[in-house]
Coordinates of C-alpha atoms in Angstrom, one line a residue:
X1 CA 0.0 0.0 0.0
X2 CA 0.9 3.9 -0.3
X3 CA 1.9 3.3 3.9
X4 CA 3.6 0.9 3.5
X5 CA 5.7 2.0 0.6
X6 CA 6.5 5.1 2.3
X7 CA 7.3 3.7 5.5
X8 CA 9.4 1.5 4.3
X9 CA 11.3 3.7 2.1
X10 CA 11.3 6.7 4.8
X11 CA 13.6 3.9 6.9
X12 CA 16.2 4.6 4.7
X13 CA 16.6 8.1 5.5
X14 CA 18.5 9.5 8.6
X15 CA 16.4 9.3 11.9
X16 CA 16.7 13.1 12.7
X17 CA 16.2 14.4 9.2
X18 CA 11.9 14.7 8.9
X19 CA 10.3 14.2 5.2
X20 CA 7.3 14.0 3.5
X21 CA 5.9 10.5 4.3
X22 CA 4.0 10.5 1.0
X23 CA 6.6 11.9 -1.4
X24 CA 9.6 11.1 0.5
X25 CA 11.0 14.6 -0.3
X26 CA 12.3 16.6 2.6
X27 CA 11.1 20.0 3.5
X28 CA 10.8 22.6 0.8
X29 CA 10.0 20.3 -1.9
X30 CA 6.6 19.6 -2.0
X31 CA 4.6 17.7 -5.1
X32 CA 3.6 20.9 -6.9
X33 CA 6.8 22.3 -7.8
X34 CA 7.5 25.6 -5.3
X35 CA 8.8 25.2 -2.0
X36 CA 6.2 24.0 0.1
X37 CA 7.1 23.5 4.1
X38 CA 6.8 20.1 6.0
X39 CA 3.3 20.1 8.5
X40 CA 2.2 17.6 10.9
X41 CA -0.7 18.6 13.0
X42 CA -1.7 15.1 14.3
X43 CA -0.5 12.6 16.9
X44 CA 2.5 11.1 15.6
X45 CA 5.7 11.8 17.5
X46 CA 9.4 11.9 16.4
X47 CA 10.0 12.2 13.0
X48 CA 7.1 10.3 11.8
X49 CA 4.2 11.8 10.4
X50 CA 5.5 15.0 8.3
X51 CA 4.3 15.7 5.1
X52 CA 3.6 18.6 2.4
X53 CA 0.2 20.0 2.8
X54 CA -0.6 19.4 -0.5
X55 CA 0.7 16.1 -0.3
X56 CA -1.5 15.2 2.4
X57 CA -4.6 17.1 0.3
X58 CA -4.1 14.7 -2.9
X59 CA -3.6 11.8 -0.6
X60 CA -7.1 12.1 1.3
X61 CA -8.6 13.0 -2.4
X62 CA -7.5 9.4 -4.1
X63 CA -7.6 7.6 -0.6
X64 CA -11.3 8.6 -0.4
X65 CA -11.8 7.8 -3.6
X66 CA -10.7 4.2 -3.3
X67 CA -12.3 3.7 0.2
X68 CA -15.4 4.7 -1.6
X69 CA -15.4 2.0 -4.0
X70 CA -14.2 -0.8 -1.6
X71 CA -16.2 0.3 1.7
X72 CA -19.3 2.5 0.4
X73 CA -20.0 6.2 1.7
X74 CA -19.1 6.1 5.2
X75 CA -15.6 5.5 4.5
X76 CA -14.4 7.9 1.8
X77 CA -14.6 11.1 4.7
X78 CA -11.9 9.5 6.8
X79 CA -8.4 10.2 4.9
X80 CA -9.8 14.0 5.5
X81 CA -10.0 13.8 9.2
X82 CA -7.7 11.3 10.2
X83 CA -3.8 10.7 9.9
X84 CA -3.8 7.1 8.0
X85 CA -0.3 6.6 10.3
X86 CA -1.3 7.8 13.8
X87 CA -5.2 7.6 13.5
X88 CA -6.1 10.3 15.4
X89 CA -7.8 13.5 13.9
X90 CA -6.3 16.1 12.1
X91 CA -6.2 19.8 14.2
X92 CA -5.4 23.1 13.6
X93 CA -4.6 24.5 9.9
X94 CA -4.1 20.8 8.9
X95 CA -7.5 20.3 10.0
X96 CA -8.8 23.8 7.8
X97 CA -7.4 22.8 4.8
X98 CA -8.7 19.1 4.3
X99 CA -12.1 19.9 5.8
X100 CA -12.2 22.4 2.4
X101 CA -10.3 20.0 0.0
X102 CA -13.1 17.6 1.2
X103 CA -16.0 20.2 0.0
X104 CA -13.8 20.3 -3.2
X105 CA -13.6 16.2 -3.5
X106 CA -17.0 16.1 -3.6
X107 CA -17.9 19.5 -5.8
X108 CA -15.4 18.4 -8.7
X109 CA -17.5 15.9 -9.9
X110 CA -17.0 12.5 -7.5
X111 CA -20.9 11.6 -7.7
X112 CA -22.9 8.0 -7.4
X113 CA -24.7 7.9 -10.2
X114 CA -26.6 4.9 -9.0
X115 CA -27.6 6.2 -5.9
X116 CA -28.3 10.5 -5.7
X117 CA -28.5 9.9 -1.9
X118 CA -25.0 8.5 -1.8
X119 CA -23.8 11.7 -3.3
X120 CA -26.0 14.0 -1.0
X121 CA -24.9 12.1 2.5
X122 CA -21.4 12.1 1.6
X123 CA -21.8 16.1 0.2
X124 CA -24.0 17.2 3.7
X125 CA -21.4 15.4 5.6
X126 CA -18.3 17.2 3.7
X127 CA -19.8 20.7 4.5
X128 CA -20.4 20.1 7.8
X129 CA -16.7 18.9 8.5
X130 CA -15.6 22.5 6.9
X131 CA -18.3 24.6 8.8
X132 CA -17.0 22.7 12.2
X133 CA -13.8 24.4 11.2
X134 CA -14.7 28.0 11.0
X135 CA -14.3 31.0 13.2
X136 CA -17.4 33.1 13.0
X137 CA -15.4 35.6 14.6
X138 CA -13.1 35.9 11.9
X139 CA -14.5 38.0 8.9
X140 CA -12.8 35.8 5.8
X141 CA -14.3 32.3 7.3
X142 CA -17.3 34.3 8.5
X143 CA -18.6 35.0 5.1
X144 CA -16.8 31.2 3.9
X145 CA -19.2 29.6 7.2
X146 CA -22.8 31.4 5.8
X147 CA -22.2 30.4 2.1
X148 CA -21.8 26.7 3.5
X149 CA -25.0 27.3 5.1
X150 CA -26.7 28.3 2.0
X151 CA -25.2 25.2 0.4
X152 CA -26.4 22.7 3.3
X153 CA -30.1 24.4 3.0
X154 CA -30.4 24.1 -1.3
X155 CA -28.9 20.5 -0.7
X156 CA -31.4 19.5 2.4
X157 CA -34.3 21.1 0.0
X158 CA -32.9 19.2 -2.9
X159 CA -32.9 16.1 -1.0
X160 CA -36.7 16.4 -0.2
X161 CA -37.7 16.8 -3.6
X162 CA -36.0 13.7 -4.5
X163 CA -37.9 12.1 -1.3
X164 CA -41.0 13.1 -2.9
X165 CA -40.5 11.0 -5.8
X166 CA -38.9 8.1 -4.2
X167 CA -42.2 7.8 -1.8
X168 CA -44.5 7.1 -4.7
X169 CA -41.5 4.5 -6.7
X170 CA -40.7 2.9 -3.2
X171 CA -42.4 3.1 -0.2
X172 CA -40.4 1.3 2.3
X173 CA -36.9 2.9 1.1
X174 CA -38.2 6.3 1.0
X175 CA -39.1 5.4 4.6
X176 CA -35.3 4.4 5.4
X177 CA -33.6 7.3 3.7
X178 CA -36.2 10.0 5.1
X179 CA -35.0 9.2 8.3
X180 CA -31.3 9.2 7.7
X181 CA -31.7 12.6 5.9
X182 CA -34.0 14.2 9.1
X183 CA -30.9 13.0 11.3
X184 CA -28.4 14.9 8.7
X185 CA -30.8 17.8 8.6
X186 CA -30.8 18.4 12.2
X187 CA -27.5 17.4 13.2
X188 CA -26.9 20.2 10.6
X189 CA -28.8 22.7 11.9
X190 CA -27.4 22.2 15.3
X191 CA -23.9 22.9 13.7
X192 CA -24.9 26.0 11.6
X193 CA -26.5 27.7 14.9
X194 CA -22.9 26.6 17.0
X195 CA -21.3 28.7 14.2
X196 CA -23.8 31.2 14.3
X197 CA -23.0 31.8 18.2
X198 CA -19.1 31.7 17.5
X199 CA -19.5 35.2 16.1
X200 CA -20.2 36.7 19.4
X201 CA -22.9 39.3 18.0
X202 CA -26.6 40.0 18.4
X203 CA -27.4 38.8 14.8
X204 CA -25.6 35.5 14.9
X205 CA -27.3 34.9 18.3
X206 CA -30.9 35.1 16.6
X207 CA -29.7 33.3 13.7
X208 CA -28.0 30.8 16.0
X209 CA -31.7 30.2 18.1
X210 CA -33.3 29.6 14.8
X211 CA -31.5 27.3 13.5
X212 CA -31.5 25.3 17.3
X213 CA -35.3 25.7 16.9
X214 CA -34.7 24.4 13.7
X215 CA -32.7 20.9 14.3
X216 CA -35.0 20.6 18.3
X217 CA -38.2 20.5 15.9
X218 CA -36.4 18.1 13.4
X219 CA -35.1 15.5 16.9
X220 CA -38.7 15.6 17.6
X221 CA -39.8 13.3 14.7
X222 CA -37.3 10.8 15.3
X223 CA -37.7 7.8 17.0
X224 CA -38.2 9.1 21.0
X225 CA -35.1 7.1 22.2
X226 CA -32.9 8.1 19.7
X227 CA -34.1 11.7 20.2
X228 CA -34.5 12.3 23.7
X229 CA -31.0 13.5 24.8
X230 CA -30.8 15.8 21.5
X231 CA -34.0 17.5 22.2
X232 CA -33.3 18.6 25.9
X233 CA -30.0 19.5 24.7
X234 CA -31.6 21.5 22.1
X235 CA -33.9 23.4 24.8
X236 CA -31.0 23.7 26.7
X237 CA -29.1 25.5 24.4
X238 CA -32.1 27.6 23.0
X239 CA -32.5 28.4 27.0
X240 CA -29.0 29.7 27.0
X241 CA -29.0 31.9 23.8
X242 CA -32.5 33.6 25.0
X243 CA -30.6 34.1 28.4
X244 CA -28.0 36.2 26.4
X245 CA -30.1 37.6 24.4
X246 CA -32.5 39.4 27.0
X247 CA -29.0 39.7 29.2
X248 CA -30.2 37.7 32.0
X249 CA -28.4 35.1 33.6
X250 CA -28.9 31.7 32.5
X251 CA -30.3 29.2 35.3
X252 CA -30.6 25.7 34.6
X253 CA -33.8 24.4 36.3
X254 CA -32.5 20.9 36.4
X255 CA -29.4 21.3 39.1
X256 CA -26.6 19.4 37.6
X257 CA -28.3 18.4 34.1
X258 CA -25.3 19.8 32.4
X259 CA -23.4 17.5 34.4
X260 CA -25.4 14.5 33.5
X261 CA -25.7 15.6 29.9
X262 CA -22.1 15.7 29.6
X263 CA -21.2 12.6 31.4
X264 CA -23.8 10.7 29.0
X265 CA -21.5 12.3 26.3
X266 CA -18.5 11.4 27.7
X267 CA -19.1 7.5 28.1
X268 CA -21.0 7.7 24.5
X269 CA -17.4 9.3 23.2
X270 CA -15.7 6.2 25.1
X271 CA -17.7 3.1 23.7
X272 CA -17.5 4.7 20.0
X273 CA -13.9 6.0 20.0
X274 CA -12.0 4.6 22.8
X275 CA -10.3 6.4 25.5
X276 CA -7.3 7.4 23.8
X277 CA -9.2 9.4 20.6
X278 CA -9.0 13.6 20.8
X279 CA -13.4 13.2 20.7
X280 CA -13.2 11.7 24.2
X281 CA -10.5 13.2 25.6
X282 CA -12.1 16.3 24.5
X283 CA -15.9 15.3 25.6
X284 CA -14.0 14.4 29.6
X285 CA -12.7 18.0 29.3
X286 CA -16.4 19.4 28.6
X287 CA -17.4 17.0 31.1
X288 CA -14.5 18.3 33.6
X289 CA -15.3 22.2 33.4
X290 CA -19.1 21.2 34.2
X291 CA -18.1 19.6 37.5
X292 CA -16.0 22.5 38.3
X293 CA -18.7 25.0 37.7
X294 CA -20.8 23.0 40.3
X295 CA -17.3 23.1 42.5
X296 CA -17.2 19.6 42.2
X297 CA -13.3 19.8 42.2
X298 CA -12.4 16.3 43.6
X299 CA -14.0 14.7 40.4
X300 CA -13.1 17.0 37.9
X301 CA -9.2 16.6 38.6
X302 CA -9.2 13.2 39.3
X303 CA -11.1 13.0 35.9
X304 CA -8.5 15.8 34.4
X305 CA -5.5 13.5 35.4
X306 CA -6.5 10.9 33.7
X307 CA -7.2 12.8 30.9
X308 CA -3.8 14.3 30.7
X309 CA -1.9 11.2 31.0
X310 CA -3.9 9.6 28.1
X311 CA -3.7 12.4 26.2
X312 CA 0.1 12.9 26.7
X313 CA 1.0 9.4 26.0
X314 CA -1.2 9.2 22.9
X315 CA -1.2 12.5 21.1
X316 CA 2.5 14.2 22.8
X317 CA 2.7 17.6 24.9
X318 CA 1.9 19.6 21.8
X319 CA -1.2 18.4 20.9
X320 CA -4.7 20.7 21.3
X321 CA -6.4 18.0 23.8
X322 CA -3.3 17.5 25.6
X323 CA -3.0 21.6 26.4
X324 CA -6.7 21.7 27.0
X325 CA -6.8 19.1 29.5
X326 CA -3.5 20.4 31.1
X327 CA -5.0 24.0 31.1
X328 CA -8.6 22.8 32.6
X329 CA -6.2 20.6 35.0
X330 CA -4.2 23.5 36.1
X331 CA -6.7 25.7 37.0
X332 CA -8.8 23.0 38.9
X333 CA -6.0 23.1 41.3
X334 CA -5.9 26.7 42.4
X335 CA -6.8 26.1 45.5
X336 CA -8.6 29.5 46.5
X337 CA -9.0 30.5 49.9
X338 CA -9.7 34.2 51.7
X339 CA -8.1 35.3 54.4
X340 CA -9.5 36.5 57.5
X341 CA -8.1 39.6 58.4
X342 CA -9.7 43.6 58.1
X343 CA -6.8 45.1 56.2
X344 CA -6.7 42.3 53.7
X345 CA -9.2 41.7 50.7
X346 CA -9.5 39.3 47.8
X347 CA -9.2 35.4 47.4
X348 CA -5.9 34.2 47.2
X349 CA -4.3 30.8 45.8
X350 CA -3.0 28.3 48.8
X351 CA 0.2 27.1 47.9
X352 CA 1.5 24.8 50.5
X353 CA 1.8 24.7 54.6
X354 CA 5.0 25.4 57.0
X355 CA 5.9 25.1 59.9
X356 CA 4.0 21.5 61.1
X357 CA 0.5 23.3 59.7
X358 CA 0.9 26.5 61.7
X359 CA 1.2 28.9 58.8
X360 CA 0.3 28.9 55.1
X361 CA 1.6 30.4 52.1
X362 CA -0.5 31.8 49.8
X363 CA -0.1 33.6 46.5
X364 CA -2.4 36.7 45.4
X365 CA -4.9 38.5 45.2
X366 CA -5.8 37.2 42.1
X367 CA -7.3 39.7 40.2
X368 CA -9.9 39.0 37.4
X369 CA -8.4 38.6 34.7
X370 CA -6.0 36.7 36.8
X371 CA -2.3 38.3 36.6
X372 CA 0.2 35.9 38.4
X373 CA 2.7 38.8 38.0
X374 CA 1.8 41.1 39.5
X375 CA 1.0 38.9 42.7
X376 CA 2.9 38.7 45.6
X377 CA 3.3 35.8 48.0
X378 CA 2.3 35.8 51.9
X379 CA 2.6 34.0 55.2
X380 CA -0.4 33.9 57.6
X381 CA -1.1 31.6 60.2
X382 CA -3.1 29.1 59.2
X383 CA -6.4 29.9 61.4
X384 CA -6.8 32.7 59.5
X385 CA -7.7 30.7 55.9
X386 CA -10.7 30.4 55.2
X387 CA -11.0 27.6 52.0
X388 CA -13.0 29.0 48.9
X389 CA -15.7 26.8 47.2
X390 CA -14.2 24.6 45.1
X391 CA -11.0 24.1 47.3
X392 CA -10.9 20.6 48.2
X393 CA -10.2 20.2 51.9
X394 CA -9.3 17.6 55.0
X395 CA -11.6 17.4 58.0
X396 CA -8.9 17.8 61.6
X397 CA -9.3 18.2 65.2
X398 CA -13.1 17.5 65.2
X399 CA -14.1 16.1 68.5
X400 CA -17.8 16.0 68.1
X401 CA -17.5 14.3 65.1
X402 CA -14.5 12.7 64.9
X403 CA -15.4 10.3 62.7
X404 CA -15.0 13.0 60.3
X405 CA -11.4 13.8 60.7
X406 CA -8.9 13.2 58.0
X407 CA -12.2 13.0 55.3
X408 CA -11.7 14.6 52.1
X409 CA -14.4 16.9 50.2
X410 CA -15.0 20.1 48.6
X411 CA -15.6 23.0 49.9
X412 CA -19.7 23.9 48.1
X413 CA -20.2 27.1 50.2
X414 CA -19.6 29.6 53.4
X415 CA -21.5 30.2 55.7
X416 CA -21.3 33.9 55.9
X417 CA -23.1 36.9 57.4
X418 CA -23.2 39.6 55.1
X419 CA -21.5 43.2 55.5
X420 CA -23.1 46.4 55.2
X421 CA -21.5 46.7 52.0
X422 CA -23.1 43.0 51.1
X423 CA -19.6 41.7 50.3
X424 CA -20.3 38.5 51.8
X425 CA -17.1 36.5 50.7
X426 CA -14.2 38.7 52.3
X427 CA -16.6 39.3 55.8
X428 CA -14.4 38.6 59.0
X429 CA -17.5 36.6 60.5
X430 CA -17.0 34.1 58.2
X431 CA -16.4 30.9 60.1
X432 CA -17.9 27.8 58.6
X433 CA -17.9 26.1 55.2
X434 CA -19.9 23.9 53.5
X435 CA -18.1 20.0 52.7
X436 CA -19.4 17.6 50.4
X437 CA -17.0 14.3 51.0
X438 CA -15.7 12.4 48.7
X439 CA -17.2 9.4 50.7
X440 CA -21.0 9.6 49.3
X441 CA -21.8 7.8 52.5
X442 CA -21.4 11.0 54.5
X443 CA -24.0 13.6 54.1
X444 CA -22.7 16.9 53.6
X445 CA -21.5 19.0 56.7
X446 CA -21.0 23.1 58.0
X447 CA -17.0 23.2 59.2
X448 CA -15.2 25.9 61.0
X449 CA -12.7 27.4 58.6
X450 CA -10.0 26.1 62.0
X451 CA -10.7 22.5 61.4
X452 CA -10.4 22.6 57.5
X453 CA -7.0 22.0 56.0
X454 CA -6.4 22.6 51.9
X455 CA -5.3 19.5 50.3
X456 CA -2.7 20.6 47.6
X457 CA -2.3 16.5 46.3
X458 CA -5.3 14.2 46.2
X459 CA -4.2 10.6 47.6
X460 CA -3.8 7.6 45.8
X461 CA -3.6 9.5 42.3
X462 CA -0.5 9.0 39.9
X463 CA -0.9 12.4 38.7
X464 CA 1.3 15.3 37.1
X465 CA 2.7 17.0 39.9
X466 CA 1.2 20.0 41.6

């Protein structure tokens, strides 16, 4: 095969010299005659992996091509989204350029003949890869992103005509391919209104809603069990953008449906793709931030460990879902906590303990945007901090309920009494917090700040490093 021919013949070459692992040329050489550089926006790791862009483009174009012929429809996408070598998707510019060149493959004439539905699955499908791509924000792709859309709508209206004819010729196919096609549809129209909502503005926020509306109405005539989790995330979403819109602030009514939606997600993202693929890792980040928005931090960086380690070992240090999850990971472990003194305000970032637990050091304030700069590191004793929700904790010294001490949890709330200015989280009377433990056996309790220590390393984790 074309792999194997290159692999074999890319042996040859010196280990520390990267080349094109379709041409064999090295960098500057590319398959269309002018000095073309060498890209690799995948998972492989060393040398392996580099090619010309337009190497890579023709590559996908006749790959597809014979994958379409050997395997049917479903196949020809995947030389366009995933490295044949590393098998993980394509990111970044990489990404950009094939999701167009796939557009192109199937605009320059690569039609079924036989079957018009072939040709209008595999062209939906190819537009939708290259609108998943764009930056609304940015002016060129905004303007690339809304002629896709037209596209998608004169194909999905094109489609329906030719349903019209294939109900009267053939009942129970017209039956089968209506289906697939109201799936396309309003998968579709979920992804037009996420670009819609990437350009940050009023008009692609009502745009955005409409097309939700759009692809929520479409779920709804689909089988109930198949539809059920895309509906309410449809209303959810629609929830949201009316939120903005009006410039209220968006409240779930469902505490922690987010949560659940995500983690349904998630473990749907590891039975299709496996733990190691960029979809899941990705979909555990999604699911990550969620739990930290509830201050659920326990889970989300035992979660966000794992995450990392997979990620790193599979896709390297440089890859999108490896900073994403190392990001996420690193800000789940500021450890926030407020100090309880009159002359000092603002949260602060815990940063370890000295002296046997008597004092502990702290880093801020942290200013929003954070600054780590311009912060300055302090001393207090330790009775005077007062763990922020979402700083995981250790029960100590309890003696009416003992049976508490040396439990981990997360700190969900204060118990505060609020000053006269109502800036309840820097009030000196501040003296309990809310734990939820880690043990769901315990029911959650109220703390004094004095019997709370921050716990900087979860136990039992082989984690990154603090």
């Amino acid at each position: 095969t074309t792999t194997d021919a290159a692999t074999a013949a890319a042996a040859a070459l010196p280990d520390d010299v990267p080349s094109c692992w379709l041409c064999l040329e090295e960098e500057g050489d590319g398959n269309e005659g002018y000095k073309e550089s060498l890209v690799r926006d995948c998972s492989c790791r060393g040398t392996s992996g580099f090619a010309h862009l337009s190497c890579i483009v023709n590559y996908a174009k006749s790959e597809g091509k014979r994958l379409y012929e050997r395997e049917g429809p479903s196949a020809c996408m995947r030389p366009f989204k995933t490295c044949p070598n590393c098998k993980q998707y394509y990111q970044n510019d990489v990404h950009k350029a094939l999701a167009k060149a796939c557009v192109d493959f199937v605009e320059e004439g690569f039609e079924d003949k036989k079957n018009c539905f072939n040709h209008y699955n595999i062209y939906a499908h190819a537009l939708m890869i290259q609108l998943a791509a764009m930056d609304g924000e940015n002016v060129g792709e905004k303007a690339g992103g809304e002629e896709i859309t037209t596209k998608f709508i004169s194909l999905m209206e094109e489609v329906k005509s030719q349903l019209e004819q294939l109900e009267i010729l053939d009942r129970g196919r017209f039956l089968i391919i209506r289906d697939a096609f109201i799936n396309l549809e309003a998968n579709g129209n979920a992804n037009i209104g996420h670009f819609y909502m990437s350009m940050n503005s009023k008009e692609g926020q009502l745009k955005a809603k409409e097309h939700y509306e759009k692809a929520r109405d479409l779920f709804k005539t689909m089988r109930p069990k198949e539809a059920e989790i895309s509906v309410s995330e449809m209303n959810r979403i629609i929830s949201e953008v009316e939120s903005v819109l009006s410039g209220s602030e968006f409240h779930d009514e469902d505490e922690g449906a987010d949560v659940n939606y995500l983690q349904r997600i998630y473990y749907e993202c590891l039975r299709i793709y496996g733990h190691n693929s960029c979809m899941t890792i990705r979909a555990g980040v999604n699911l990550a931030k969620a739990l930290l928005d509830e201050t659920r931090t326990i889970e989300a960086e035992k979660l966000l460990s794992k995450l990392v380690d997979i990620s790193l070992s599979t896709h390297g240090h440089e890859h999108r879902s490896t900073k994403e999850a190392m990001s996420v990971l690193t800000s789940a472990r500021e450890c926030k906590v407020v100090v309880r003194l009159d002359d000092v305000s603002g949260w602060f970032q815990a940063l370890r303990y000295e002296n046997e637990g008597e004092d502990c050091v702290v880093q801020g304030p942290i200013a929003d945007p954070r600054n780590v700069d311009e912060e300055e590191q302090y001393s207090f004793e330790s009775t005077r901090i007062i763990p922020f929700p979402g700083t995981p904790v250790v029960c100590h010294g309890l003696q009416k309920a003992a049976h508490l001490n040396g439990k981990i949890g997360d700190v969900r709330g204060l118990d505060v009494k609020e000053k006269e200015d109502g800036n309840k989280y820097f009030d000196v009377d501040i003296d309990r917090c809310v734990v939820h433990f880690e043990d769901k056996s315990l029911a959650p309790v109220k703390v004094k700040a004095t019997n709370l220590r921050v716990v900087f390393d979860l136990p039992n984790e082989t984690t990154p490093s603090r």
